[in-house]
Coordinates of C-alpha atoms and ligand atoms in Angstrom, one line a residue:
X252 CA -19.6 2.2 -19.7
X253 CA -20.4 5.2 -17.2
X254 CA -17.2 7.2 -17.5
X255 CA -17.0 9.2 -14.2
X256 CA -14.2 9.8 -11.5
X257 CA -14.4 6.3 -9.9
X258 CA -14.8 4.6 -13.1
X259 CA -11.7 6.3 -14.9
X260 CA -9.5 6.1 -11.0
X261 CA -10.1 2.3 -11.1
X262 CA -9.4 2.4 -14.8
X263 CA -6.2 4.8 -15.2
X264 CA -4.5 4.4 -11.5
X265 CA -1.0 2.7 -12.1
X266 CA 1.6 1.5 -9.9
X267 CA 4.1 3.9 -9.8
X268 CA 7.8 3.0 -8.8
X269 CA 9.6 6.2 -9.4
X270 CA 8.9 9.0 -6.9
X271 CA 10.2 12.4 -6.8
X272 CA 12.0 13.3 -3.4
X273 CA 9.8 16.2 -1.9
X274 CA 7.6 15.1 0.6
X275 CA 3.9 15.6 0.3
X276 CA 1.8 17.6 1.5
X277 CA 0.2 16.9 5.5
X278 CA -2.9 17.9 3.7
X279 CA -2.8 15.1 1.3
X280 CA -1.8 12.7 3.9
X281 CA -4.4 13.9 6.0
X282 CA -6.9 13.3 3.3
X283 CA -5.4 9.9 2.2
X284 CA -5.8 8.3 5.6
X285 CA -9.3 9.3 5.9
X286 CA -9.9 8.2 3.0
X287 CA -8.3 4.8 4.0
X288 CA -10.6 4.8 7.3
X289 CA -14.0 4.5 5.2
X290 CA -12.8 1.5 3.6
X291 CA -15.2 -1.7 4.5
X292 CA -13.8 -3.6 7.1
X293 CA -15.4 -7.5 8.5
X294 CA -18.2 -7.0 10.6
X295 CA -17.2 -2.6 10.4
X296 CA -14.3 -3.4 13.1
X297 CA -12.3 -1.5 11.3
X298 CA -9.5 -4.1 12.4
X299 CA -6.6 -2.3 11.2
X300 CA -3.8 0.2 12.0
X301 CA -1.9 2.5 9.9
X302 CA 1.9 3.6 10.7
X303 CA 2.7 6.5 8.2
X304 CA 6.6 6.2 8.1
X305 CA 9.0 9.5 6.8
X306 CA 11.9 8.5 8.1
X307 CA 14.7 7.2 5.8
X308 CA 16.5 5.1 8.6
X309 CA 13.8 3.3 9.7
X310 CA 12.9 2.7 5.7
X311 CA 16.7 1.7 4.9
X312 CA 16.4 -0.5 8.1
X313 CA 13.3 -2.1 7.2
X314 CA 14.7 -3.5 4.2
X315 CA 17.8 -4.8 6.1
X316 CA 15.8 -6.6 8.3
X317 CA 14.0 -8.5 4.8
X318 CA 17.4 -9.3 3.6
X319 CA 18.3 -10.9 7.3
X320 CA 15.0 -12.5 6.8
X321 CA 15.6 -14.3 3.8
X322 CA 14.5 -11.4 0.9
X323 CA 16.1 -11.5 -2.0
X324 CA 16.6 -8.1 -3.9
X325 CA 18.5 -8.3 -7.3
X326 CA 21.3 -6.1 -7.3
X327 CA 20.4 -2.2 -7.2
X328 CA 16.9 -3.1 -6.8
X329 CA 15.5 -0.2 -4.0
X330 CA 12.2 -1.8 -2.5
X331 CA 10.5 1.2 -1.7
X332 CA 11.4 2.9 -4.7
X333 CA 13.0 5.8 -3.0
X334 CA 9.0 7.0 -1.9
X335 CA 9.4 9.8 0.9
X336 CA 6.1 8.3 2.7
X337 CA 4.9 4.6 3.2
X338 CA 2.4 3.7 5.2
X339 CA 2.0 0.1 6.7
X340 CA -1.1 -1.9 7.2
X341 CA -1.4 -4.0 10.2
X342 CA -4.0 -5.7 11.6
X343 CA -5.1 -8.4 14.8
X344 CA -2.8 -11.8 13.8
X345 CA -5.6 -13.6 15.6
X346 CA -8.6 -12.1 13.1
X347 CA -9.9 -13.6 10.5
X348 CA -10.1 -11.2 7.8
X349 CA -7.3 -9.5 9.1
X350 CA -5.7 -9.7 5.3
X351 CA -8.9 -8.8 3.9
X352 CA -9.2 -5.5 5.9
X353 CA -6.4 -4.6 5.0
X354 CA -6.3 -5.2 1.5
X355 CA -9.6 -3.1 1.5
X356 CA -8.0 0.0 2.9
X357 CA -5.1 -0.4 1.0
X358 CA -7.3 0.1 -2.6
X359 CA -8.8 3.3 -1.1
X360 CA -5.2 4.8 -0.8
X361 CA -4.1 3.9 -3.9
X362 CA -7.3 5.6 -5.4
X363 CA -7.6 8.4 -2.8
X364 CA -4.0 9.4 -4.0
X365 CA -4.2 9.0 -7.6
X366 CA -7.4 11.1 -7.0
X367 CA -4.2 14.2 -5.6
X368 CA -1.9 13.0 -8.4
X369 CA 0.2 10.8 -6.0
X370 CA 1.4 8.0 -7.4
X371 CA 1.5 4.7 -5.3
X372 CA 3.2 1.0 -5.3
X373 CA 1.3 -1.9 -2.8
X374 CA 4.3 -3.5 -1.1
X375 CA 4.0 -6.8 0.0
X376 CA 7.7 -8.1 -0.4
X377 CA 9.0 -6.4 2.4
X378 CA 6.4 -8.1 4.9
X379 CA 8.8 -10.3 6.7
X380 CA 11.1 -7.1 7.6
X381 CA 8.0 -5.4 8.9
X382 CA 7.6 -8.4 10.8
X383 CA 11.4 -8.4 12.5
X384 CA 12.0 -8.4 16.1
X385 CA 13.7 -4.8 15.8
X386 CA 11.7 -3.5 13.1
X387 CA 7.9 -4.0 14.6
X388 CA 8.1 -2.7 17.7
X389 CA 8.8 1.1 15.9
X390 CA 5.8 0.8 14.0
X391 CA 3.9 1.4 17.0
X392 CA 1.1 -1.0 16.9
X393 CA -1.6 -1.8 19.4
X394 CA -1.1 -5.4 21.2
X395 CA -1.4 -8.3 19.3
X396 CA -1.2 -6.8 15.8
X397 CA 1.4 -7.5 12.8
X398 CA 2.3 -5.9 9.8
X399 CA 0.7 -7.5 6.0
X400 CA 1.3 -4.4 3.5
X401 CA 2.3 -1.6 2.9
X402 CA 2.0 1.5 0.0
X403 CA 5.1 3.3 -1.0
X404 CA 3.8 7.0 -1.6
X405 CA 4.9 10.2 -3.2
X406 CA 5.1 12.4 -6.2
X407 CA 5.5 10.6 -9.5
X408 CA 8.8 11.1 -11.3
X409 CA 7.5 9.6 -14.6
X410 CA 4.7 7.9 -15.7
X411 CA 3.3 4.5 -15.5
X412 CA 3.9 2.0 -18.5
X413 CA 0.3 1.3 -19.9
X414 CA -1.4 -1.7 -18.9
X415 CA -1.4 -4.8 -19.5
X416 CA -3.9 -6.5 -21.8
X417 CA -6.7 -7.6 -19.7
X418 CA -7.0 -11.1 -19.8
X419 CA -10.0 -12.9 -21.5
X420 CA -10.7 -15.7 -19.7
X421 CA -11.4 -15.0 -15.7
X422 CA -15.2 -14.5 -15.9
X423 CA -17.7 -17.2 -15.6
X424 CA -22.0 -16.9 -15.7
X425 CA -23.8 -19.3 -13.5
X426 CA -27.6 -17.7 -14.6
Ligands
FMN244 C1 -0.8 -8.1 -2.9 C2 0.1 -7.3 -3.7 C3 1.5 -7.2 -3.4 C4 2.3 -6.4 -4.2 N1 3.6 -6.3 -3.9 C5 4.5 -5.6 -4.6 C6 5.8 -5.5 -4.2 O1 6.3 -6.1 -3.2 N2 6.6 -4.7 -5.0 C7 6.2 -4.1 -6.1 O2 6.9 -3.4 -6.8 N3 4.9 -4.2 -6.5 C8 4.0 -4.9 -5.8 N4 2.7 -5.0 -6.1 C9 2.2 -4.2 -7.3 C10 1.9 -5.1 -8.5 O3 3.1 -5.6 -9.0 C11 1.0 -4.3 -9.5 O4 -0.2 -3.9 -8.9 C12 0.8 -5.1 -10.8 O5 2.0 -5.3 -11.5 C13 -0.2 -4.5 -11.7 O6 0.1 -3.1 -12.0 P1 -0.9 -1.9 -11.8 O7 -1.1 -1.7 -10.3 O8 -0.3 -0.8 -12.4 O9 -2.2 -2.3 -12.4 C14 1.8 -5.7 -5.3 C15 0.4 -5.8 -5.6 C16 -0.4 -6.5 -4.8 C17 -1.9 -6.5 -5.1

């Protein structure tokens, strides 16, 4: 195998759910989000919107909101891992491949911030709080769009436990 820097980033880049409490850098957000625009998108609509959140309220609310809407945390459990950024994904609920988009731009900032040393967790169980009649209209989307991800971002505290063993039986030839 070609071992070069997109090779080992989809190889080595973890989820990470420890994060140490300085905020990063504007630079490194800056880049991230670029990063995230370039990702493909159906049709190159670039269907998607991005709501960087670094406020702790509206994080501590967001995960209120998924308890009132039926998430169940076990005891302690801190859904966003204490991350000092997250960014939600949120697309047209009328489109398509509105999950698809933003699936896609979601991978490219997990790899763009492994690529800084960021480490990164994909959220998905706190959807239904994103979705809440309090919570969503904070996120500051354009008409008609709802929330389907998001990636809890920040400085590693530790690292990642190693993978797991790949399994050996998801790859069928038709030749
Ligand atoms: C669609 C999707 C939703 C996910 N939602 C969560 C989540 O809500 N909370 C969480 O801690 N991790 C979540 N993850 C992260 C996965 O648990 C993680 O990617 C998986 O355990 C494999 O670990 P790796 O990313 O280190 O390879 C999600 C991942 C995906 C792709």
């Amino acid at each position: 195998m070609i071992l070069n820097h997109t090779i080992e980033a989809l190889l080595d880049r973890r989820t990470i759910r420890s994060f140490r409490p300085e905020q990063i850098s504007e630079e490194e957000l800056a880049d991230i989000l670029h990063a995230a625009k370039y990702a493909p998108s159906s049709m190159g609509m670039q269907n998607r919107h991005f709501t960087v959140i670094q406020n702790k309220k509206l994080l501590s609310d967001i995960v209120d909101a998924t308890a009132r809407n039926g998430g169940k945390y076990s005891p302690g459990h801190t859904p966003f891992y204490n991350a000092p950024t997250v960014i939600v994904l949120s697309a047209p609920e009328a489109f398509k491949y509105n999950r698809e988009d933003v699936a896609c731009a979601i991978m490219n900032i997990l790899l763009a911030a492994y690529a800084y040393g960021l480490g990164t967790c994909y959220i998905c169980s706190v959807v239904d709080g994103l979705r809440d009649a309090e919570i969503l209209p904070q996120l500051k989307l354009p008409e008609g769009y709802i929330p389907f991800g998001c990636v809890a971002l920040g400085y590693p505290k530790e690292n990642a436990p190693a993978p797991k063993e790949r399994r050996d039986n998801d790859i069928s030839y038709v030749r």
